[in-house]
Coordinates of C-alpha atoms in Angstrom, one line a residue:
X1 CA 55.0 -61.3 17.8
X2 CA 56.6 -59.7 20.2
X3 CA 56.1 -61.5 23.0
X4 CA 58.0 -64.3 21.4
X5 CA 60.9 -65.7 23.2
X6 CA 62.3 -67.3 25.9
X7 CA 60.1 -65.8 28.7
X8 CA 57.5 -68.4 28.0
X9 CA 58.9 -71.9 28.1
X10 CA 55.4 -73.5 28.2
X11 CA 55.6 -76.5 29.9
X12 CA 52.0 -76.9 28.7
X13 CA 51.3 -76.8 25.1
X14 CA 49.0 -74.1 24.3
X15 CA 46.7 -72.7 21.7
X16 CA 47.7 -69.3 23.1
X17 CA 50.4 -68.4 20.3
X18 CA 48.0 -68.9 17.3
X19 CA 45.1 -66.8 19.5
X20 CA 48.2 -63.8 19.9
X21 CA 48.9 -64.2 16.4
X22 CA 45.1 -63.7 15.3
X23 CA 44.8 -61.0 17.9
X24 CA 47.8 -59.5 15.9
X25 CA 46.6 -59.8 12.6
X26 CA 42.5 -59.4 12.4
X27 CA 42.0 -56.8 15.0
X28 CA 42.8 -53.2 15.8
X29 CA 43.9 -51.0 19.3
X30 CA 40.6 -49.5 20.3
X31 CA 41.0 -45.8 21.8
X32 CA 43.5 -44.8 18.4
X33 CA 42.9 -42.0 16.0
X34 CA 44.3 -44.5 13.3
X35 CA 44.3 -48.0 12.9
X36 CA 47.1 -49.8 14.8
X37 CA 47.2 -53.8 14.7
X38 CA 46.5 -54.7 18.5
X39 CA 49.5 -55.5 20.4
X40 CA 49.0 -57.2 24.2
X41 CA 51.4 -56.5 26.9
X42 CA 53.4 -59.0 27.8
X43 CA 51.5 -59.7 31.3
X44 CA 48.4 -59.8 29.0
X45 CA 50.1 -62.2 26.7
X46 CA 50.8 -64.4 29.4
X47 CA 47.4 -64.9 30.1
X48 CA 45.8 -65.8 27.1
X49 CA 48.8 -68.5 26.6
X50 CA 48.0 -69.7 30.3
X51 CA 44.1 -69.5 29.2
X52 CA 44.5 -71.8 26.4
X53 CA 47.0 -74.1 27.8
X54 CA 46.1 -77.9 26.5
X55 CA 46.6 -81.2 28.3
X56 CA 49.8 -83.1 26.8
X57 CA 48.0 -86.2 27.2
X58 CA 44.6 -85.4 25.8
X59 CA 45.0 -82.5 23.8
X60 CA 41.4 -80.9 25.5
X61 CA 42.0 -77.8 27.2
X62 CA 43.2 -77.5 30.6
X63 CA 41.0 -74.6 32.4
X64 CA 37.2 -74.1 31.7
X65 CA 37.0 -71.2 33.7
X66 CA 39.4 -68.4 34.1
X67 CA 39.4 -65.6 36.9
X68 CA 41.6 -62.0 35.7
X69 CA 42.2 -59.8 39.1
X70 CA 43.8 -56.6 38.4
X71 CA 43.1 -52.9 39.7
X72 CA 41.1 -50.4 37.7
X73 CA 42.8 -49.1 34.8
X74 CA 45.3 -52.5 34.1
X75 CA 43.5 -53.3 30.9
X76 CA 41.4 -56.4 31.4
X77 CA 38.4 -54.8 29.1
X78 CA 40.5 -54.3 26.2
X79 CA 41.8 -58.1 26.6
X80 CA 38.3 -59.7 27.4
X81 CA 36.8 -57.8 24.5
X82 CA 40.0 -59.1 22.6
X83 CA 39.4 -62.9 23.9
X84 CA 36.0 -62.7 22.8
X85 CA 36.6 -61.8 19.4
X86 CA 38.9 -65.0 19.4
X87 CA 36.4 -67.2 20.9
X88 CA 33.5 -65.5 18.4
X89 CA 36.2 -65.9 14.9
X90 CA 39.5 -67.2 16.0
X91 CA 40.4 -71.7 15.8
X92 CA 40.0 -71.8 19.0
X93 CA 39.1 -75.6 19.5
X94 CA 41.9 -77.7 19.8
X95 CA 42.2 -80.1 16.5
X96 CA 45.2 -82.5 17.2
X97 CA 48.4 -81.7 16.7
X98 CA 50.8 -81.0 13.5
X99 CA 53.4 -83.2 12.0
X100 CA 55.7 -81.0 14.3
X101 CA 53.7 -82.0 17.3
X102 CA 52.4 -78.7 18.0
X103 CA 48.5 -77.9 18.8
X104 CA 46.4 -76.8 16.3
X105 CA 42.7 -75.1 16.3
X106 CA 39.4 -75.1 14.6
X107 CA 37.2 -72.3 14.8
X108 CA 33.9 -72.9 17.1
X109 CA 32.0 -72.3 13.8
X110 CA 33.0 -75.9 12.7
X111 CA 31.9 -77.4 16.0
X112 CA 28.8 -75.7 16.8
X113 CA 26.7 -72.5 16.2
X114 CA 29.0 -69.4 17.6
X115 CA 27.3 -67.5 20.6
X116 CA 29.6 -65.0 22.8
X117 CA 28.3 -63.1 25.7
X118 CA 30.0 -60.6 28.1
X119 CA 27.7 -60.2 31.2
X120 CA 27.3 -58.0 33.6
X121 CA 24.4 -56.8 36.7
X122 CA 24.0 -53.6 34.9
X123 CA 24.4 -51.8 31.1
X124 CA 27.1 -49.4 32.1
X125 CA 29.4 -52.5 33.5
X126 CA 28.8 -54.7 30.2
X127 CA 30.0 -51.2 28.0
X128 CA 33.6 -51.8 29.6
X129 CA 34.3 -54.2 27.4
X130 CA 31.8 -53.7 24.5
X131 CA 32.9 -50.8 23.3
X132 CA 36.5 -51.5 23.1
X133 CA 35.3 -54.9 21.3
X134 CA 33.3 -52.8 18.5
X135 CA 36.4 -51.0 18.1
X136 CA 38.7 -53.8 17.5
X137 CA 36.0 -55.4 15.1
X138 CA 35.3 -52.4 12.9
X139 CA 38.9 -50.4 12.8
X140 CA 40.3 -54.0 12.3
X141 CA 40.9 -56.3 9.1
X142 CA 38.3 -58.4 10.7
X143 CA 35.2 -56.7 9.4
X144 CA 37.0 -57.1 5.6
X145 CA 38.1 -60.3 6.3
X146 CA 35.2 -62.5 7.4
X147 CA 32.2 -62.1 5.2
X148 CA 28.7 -61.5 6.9
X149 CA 30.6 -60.0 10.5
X150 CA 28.6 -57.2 11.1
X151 CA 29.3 -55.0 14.2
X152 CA 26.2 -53.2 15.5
X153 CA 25.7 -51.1 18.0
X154 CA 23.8 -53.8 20.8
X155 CA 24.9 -57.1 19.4
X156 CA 27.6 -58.4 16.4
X157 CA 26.1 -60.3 13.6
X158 CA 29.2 -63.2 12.6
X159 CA 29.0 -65.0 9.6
X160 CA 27.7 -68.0 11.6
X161 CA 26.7 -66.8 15.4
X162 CA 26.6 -63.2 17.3
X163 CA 28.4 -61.7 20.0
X164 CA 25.2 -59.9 22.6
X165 CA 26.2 -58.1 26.0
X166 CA 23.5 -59.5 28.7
X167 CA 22.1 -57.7 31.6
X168 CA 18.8 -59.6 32.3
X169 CA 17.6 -61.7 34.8
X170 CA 19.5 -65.1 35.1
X171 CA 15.8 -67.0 34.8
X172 CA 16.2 -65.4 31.1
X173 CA 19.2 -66.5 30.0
X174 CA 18.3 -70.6 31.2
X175 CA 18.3 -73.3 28.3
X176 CA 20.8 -70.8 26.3
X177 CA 24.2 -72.3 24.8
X178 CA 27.0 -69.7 24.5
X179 CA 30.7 -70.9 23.7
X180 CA 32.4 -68.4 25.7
X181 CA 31.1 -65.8 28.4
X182 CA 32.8 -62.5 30.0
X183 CA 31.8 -62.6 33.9
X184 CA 32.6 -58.4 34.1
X185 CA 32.8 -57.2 37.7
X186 CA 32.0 -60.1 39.4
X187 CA 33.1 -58.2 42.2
X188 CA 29.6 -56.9 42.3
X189 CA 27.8 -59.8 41.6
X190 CA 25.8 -60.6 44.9
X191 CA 22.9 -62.6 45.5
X192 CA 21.2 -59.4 45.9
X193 CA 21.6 -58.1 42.2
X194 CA 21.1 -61.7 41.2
X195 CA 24.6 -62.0 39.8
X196 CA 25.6 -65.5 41.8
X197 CA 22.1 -66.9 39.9
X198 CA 23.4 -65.2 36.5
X199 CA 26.7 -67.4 36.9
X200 CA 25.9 -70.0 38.3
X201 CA 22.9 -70.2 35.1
X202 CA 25.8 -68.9 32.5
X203 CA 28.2 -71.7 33.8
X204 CA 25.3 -74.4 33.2
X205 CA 25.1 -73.0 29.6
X206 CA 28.4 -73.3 29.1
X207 CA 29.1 -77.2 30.2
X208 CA 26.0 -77.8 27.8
X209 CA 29.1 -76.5 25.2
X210 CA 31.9 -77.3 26.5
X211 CA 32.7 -73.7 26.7
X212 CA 34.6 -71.4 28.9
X213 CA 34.5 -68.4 30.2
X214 CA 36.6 -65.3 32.3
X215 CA 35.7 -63.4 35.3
X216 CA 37.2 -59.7 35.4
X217 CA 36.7 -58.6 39.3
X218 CA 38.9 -56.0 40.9
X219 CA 39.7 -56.9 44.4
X220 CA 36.5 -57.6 46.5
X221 CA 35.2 -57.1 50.1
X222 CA 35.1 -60.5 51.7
X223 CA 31.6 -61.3 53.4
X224 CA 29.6 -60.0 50.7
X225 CA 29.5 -63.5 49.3
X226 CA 30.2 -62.2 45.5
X227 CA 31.1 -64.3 43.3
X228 CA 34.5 -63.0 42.9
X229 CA 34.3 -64.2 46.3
X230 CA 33.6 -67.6 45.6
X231 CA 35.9 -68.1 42.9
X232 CA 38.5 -66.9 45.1
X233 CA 37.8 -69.6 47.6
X234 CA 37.8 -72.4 45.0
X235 CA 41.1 -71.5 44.5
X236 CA 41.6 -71.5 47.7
X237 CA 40.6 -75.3 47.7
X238 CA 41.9 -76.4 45.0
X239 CA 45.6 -74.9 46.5
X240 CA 44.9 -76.6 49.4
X241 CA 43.8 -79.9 47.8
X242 CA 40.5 -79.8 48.6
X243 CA 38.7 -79.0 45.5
X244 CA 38.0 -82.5 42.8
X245 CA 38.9 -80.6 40.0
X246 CA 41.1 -78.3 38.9
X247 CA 39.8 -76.4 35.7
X248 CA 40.1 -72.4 37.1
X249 CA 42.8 -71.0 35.8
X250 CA 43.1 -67.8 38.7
X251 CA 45.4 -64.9 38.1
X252 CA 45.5 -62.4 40.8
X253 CA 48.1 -59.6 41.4
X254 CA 47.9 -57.4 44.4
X255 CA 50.1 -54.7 45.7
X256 CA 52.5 -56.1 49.1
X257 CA 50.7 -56.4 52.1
X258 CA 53.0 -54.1 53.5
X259 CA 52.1 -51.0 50.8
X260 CA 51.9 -47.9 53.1
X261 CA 49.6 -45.4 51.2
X262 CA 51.4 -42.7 53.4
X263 CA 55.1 -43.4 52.7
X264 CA 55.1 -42.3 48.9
X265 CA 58.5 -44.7 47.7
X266 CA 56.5 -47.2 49.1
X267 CA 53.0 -46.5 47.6
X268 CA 55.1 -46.2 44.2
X269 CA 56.5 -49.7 44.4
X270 CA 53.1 -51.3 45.6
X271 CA 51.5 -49.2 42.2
X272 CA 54.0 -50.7 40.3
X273 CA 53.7 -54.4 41.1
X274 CA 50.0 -54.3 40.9
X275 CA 49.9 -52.7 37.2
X276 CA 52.6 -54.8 36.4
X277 CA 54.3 -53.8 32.2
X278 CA 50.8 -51.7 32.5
X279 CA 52.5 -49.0 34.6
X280 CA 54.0 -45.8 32.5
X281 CA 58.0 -47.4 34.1
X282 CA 57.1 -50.6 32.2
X283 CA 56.5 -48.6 29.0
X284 CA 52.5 -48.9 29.9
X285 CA 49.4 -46.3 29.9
X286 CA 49.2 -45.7 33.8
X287 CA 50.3 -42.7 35.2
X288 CA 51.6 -43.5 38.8
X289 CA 52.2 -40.5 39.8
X290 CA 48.5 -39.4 39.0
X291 CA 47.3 -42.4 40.9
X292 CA 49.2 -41.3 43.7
X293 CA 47.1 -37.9 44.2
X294 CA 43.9 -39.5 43.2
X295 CA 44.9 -41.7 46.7
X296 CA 46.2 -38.9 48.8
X297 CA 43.1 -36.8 47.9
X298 CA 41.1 -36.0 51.3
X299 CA 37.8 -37.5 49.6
X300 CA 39.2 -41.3 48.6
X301 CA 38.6 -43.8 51.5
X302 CA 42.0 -45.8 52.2
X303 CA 40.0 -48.8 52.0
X304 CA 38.8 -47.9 48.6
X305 CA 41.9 -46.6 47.3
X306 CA 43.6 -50.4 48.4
X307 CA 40.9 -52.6 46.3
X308 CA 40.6 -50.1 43.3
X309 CA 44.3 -49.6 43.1
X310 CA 46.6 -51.6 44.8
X311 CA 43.8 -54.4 44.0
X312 CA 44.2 -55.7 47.8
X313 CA 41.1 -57.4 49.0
X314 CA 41.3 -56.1 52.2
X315 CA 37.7 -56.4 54.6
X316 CA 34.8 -56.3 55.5
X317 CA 33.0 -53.4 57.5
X318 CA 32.8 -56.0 60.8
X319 CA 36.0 -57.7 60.3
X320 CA 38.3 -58.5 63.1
X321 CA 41.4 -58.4 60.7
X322 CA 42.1 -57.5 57.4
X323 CA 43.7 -58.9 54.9
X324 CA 47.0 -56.8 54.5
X325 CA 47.6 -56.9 57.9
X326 CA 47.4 -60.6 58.1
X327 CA 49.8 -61.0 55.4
X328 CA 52.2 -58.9 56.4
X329 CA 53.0 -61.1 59.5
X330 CA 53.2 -64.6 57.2
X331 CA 56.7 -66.2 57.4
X332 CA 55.9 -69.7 55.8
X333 CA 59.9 -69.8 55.7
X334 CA 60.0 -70.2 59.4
X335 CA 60.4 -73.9 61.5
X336 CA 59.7 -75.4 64.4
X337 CA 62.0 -77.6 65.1
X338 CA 61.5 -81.1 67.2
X339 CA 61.9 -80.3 70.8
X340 CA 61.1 -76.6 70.7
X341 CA 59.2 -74.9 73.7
X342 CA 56.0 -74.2 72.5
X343 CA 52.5 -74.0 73.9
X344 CA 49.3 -75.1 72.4
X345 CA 45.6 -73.7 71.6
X346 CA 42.8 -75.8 70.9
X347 CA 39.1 -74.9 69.5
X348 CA 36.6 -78.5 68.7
X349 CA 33.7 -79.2 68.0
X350 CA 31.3 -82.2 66.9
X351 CA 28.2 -81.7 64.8
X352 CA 25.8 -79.0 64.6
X353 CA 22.2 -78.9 63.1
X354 CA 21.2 -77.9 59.9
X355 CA 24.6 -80.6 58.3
X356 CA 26.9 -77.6 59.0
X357 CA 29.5 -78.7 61.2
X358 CA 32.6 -76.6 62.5
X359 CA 36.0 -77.0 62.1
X360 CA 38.6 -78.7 64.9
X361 CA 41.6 -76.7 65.3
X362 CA 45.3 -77.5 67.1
X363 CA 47.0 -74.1 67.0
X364 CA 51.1 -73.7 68.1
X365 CA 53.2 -71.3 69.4
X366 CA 56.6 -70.8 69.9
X367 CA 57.3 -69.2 72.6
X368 CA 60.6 -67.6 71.6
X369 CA 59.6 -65.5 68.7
X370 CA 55.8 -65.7 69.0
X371 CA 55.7 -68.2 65.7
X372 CA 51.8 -69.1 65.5
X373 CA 51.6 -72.1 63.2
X374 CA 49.2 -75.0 62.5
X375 CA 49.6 -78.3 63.8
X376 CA 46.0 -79.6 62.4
X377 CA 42.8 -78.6 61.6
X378 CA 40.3 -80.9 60.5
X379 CA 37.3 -79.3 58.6
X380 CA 33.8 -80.7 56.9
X381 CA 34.7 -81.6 53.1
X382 CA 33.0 -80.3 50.3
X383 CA 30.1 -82.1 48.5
X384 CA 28.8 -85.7 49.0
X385 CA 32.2 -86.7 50.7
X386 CA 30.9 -84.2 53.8
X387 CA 27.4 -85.7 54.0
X388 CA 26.8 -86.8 57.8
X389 CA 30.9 -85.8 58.5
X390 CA 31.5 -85.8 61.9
X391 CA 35.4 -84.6 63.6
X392 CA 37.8 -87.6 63.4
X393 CA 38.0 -87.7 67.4
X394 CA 40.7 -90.6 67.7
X395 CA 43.0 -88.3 65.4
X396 CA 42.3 -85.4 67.5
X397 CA 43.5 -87.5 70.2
X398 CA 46.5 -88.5 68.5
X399 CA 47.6 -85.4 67.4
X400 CA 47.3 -83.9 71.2
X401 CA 49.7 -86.8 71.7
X402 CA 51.8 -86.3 69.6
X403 CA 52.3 -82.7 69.7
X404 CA 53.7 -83.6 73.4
X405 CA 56.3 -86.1 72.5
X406 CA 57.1 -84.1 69.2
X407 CA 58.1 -80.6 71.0
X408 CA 58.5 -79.2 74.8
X409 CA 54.9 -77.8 75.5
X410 CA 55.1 -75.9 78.8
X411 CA 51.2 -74.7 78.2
X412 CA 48.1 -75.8 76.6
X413 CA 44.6 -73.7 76.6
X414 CA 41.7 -75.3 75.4
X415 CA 38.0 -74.3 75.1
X416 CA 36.3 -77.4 76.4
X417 CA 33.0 -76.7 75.0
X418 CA 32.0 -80.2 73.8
X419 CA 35.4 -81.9 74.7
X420 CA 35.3 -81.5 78.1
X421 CA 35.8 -85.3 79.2
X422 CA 38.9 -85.3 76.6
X423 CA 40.0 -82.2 77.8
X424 CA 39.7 -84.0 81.5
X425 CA 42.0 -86.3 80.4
X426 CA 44.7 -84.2 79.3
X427 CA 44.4 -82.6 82.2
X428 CA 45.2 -85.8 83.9
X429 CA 48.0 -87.2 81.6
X430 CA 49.6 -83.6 81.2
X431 CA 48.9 -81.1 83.8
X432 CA 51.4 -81.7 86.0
X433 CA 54.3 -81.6 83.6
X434 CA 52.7 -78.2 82.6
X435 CA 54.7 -74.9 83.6
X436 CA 52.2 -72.5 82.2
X437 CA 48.1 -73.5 83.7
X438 CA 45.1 -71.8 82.7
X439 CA 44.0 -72.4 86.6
X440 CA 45.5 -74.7 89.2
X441 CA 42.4 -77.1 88.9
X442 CA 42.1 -76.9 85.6
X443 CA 45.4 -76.2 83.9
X444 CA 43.9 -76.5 80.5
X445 CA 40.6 -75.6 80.2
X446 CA 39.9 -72.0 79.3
X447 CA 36.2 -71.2 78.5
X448 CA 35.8 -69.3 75.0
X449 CA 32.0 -68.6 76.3
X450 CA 29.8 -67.6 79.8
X451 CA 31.5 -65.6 82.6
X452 CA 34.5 -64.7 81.2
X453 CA 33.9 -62.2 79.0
X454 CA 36.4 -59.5 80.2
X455 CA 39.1 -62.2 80.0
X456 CA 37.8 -63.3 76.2
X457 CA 37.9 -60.2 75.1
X458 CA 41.2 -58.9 76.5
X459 CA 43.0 -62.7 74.7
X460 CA 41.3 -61.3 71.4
X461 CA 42.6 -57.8 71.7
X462 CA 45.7 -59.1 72.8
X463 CA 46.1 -61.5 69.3
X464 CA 44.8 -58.9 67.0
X465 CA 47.1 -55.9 68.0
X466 CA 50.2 -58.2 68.2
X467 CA 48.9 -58.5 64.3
X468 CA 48.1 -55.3 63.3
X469 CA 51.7 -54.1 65.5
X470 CA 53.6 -57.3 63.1
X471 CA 55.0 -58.5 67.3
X472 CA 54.1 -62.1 65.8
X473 CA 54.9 -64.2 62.7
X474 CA 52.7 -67.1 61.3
X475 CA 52.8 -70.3 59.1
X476 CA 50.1 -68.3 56.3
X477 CA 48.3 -71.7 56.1
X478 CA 45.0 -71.7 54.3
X479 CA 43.2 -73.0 57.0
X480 CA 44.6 -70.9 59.5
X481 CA 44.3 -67.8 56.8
X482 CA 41.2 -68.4 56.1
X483 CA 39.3 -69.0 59.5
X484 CA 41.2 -65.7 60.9
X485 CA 39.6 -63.6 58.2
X486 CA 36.7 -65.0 58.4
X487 CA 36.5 -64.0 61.8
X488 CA 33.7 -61.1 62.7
X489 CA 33.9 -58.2 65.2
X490 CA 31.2 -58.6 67.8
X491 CA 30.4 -56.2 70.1
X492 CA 29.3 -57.2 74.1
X493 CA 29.2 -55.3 77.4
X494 CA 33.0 -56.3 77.5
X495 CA 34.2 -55.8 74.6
X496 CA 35.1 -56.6 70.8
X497 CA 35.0 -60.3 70.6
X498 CA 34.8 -62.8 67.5
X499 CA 32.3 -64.6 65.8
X500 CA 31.1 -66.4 62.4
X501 CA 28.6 -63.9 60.1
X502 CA 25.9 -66.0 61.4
X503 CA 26.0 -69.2 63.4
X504 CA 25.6 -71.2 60.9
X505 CA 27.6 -69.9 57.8
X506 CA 29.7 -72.9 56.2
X507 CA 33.1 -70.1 57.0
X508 CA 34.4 -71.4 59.8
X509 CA 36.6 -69.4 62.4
X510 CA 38.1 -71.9 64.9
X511 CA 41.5 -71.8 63.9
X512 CA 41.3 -68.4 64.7
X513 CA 40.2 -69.1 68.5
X514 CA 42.5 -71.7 68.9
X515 CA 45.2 -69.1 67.8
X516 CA 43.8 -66.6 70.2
X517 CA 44.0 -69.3 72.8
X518 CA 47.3 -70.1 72.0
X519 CA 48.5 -66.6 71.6
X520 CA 47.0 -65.9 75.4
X521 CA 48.9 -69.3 76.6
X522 CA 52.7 -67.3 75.0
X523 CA 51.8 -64.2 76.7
X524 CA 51.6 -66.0 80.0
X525 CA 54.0 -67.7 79.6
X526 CA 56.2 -64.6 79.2
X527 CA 54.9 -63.5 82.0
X528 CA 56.4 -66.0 84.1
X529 CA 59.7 -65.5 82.4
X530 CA 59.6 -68.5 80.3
X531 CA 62.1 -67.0 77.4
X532 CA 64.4 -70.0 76.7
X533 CA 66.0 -69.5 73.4
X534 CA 65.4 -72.5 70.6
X535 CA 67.8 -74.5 68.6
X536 CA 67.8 -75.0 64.9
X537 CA 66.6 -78.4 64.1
X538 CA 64.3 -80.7 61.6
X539 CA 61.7 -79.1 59.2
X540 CA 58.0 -78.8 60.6
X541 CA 56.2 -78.9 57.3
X542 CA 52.2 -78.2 57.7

């Protein structure tokens, strides 16, 4: 095949190669006035080898849930419907090994009773990849080569099994047990629409199996609570370490952060990296340049034109900041070294009602380049290991500590909602040593809520346009990342300020006030000409 080579050293084994081989050799290119053998990009063939990796140890397979993210026109029907095929006909099923050592497959139709479904909220989405997958079936060697596969026009009769596209209500599809399932647009699959029931029913069905399945969202608008959305997040935990298992394989690919739709050389370059060997360059089906007008035209929303094309999941309609202009300011290359001047921000908590309880965040700053990064933030875990989870105080207190023996803090703002006998007694250990002070009788504490709206709203302002004008740089934790998008607009008498969607949604935002806090504590800092310049020195690793 062509894909063949060194490219792919495979550190996993994988099942992949004998699914591109099958792919190669029992179906057809859909969209062809004559039968051609179907032939994956290489990006696409990466995927499916990724998809099918194996466990050296065990032999089972590795991921039991895969996640696909690419802009509109990239390809991921043609390669779902292709996938599904595989999973419907293919060996699939990992079977040992060979006297070389290398994986082999059995198909599911050894195991267990074949049943494929590609999903969707509505008819027209599950035709994105149906129609390409009749294609492949019937133009293919497939339909001569397997006797009883017969591919109709709302479902495929397989010698043992059938491949069905499913719009209905997720109550309907309970007690099924499919071997494989296409999540299509998950983008769009709200609670609304019933999509988060459908997959969250289709996923039961699936462990019932031990089957897999493959989510196909373009980007999508955070807040909506899709459930493109909330895979996104578990990969978010399970980078972090915070997820108990690891099973999702997610492949994402989105256009710089720093894409200008208005500079045309750089609109290119962001086209090309999100369509990837895709792109008409790279020898693909994508016409740039036609992409280019279609995102110029007067009548395509810029916000539209960045999630369908560049596939950048960018905001919500109330968010504070969006994604793209968060990521243009991350520098995770950056240190702070022992003994820099920096000042500090602090947001805590302690329980709420309801077992929600927010996060506890230390923010730093350095004042000499305006370097936000996280010294700790301590947040509820997931599951039954959050149950009754209350903030760690005595670590909070150590960290305080140690953040003042560690580097030079000149100023420290913290909202004492909560903490305010802790925040007392910083005040009393570390005021006086303090160059920058929130007030002389309280040279820490700086009140997030009540009277002080104007001077809340002008330290958010302040924050957000030193982001969307790229004046700061900043660690690009996950914590820190997450809590500042997170972060809603809110309007008062004042001003924009920022809030959670609701008070008690589980997406927490206090890193994103302690970096506000923090930012505010640089600024006046500056303003009392405190611009030493910083050494090199050790690694600060988050």
């Amino acid at each position: 095949m062509p894909w063949r080579g060194p490219s792919y050293p495979g550190e996993l084994p994988t099942l992949g190669w004998s699914v591109l081989d099958w792919m190669g050799e029992m179906l057809a290119t859909p969209d062809r006035s004559e039968y051609e053998p179907l032939v994956l990009t290489r990006e696409q063939a990466r995927f499916v080898l990724n998809f099918y990796a194996l466990h050296p140890a065990t032999g089972r397979r590795k991921y039991r849930r895969g996640v696909l993210s690419r802009p509109k026109g990239w390809g991921k029907s043609p390669i779902l419907a292709a996938i599904a095929c595989a999973e419907a006909l293919a060996p699939v099923v990992p079977d040992g090994w060979d006297a070389a050592g290398e994986p082999v497959g059995k198909p599911w139709a050894e195991v267990r009773t074949p049943w494929v479904q590609l999903a969707a909220v509505s008819e027209d989405q599950t035709r994105n990849a149906w129609a390409p997958l009749l294609e492949m079936l019937r133009e293919g060697p497939a339909v001569d080569e397997f006797l009883g596969l017969e591919p109709l026009e709302t479902f495929v009769n397989l010698p043992k099994g059938r491949i069905e596209f499913v719009t209905s209500a997720a109550t309907s599809r309970e007690g099924n047990r499919p071997v494989f399932c296409v999540l299509d647009q998950t983008e769009e699959w709200t609670g609304s629409n019933g999509g988060r029931k459908l997959a969250a029913t289709l996923r039961r069905n699936l462990g019932k199996t031990g089957g897999t399945s493959i989510e196909s969202p373009n980007a999508f608008v955070p807040g909506r609570g899709s459930v493109a959305e909330e895979s996104a997040e578990y990969w978010k935990r399970i980078r972090e370490g915070r997820a108990r298992d690891d099973g999702l394989l997610y492949d994402h690919r989105e256009a710089p952060p720093e894409t200008d739709l208005t500079d045309r050389e750089s609109l290119l370059a962001g086209l090309a990296h999100a369509y990837g060997d895709s792109a008409e360059p790279a020898g693909g089906w994508v016409d740039l340049e036609r992409l280019i007008a279609e995102i110029w035209d007067p009548a395509t929303d810029p916000q539209n034109a960045r999630a369908y094309y560049l596939n950048q999941i960018t905001h919500a309609t109330d968010s504070w900041l969006s994604q793209p202009e968060w990521a243009a300011c991350a520098a995770p290359e950056k240190v702070v070294a022992d003994g820099d001047t920096i000042v500090l921000g602090f947001d805590g908590s302690r329980r709420r009602n309801r077992g929600v309880t927010d996060a506890t965040a230390l923010m730093g700053c350095r004042v000499s380049d305006g370097h936000l990064f996280q010294v700790r933030v301590w947040e509820q875990p997931d599951g039954p290991a959050g149950d009754g989870w209350e903030v760690p105080v005595a670590e909070v207190l150590a960290e305080v500590d140690g953040a003042f023996r560690r580097w030079k803090v000149i100023g420290f703002y913290a909202d004492p909602a909560k903490w305010e006998s802790h925040i007392a007694s910083w005040e009393a250990n570390y005021g006086g040593r303090l160059r920058v002070k929130s007030s002389q009788a309280h040279p820490i504490e700086w009140w997030m809520t009540g009277g002080r709206a104007n001077a809340i709203v002008r330290a958010t302002r302040s924050l957000h346009d030193a982001v969307v004008d790229r004046e700061l740089t900043h660690c690009a934790s996950g914590a820190l990342t997450r809590h500042v998008l997170n972060a809603r607009r809110r309007e008062s008498r004042a001003g924009i300020q920022i809030a959670k969607e609701h008070p008690d949604s589980p997406r927490k935002i206090d890193a994103a006030v302690a970096s506000v806090l923090a930012w505010q504590c640089r600024l006046d800092a500056l303003a009392k000409g405190e611009t030493t310049k910083e050494r090199s020195g050790a690694v600060y690793f988050m």
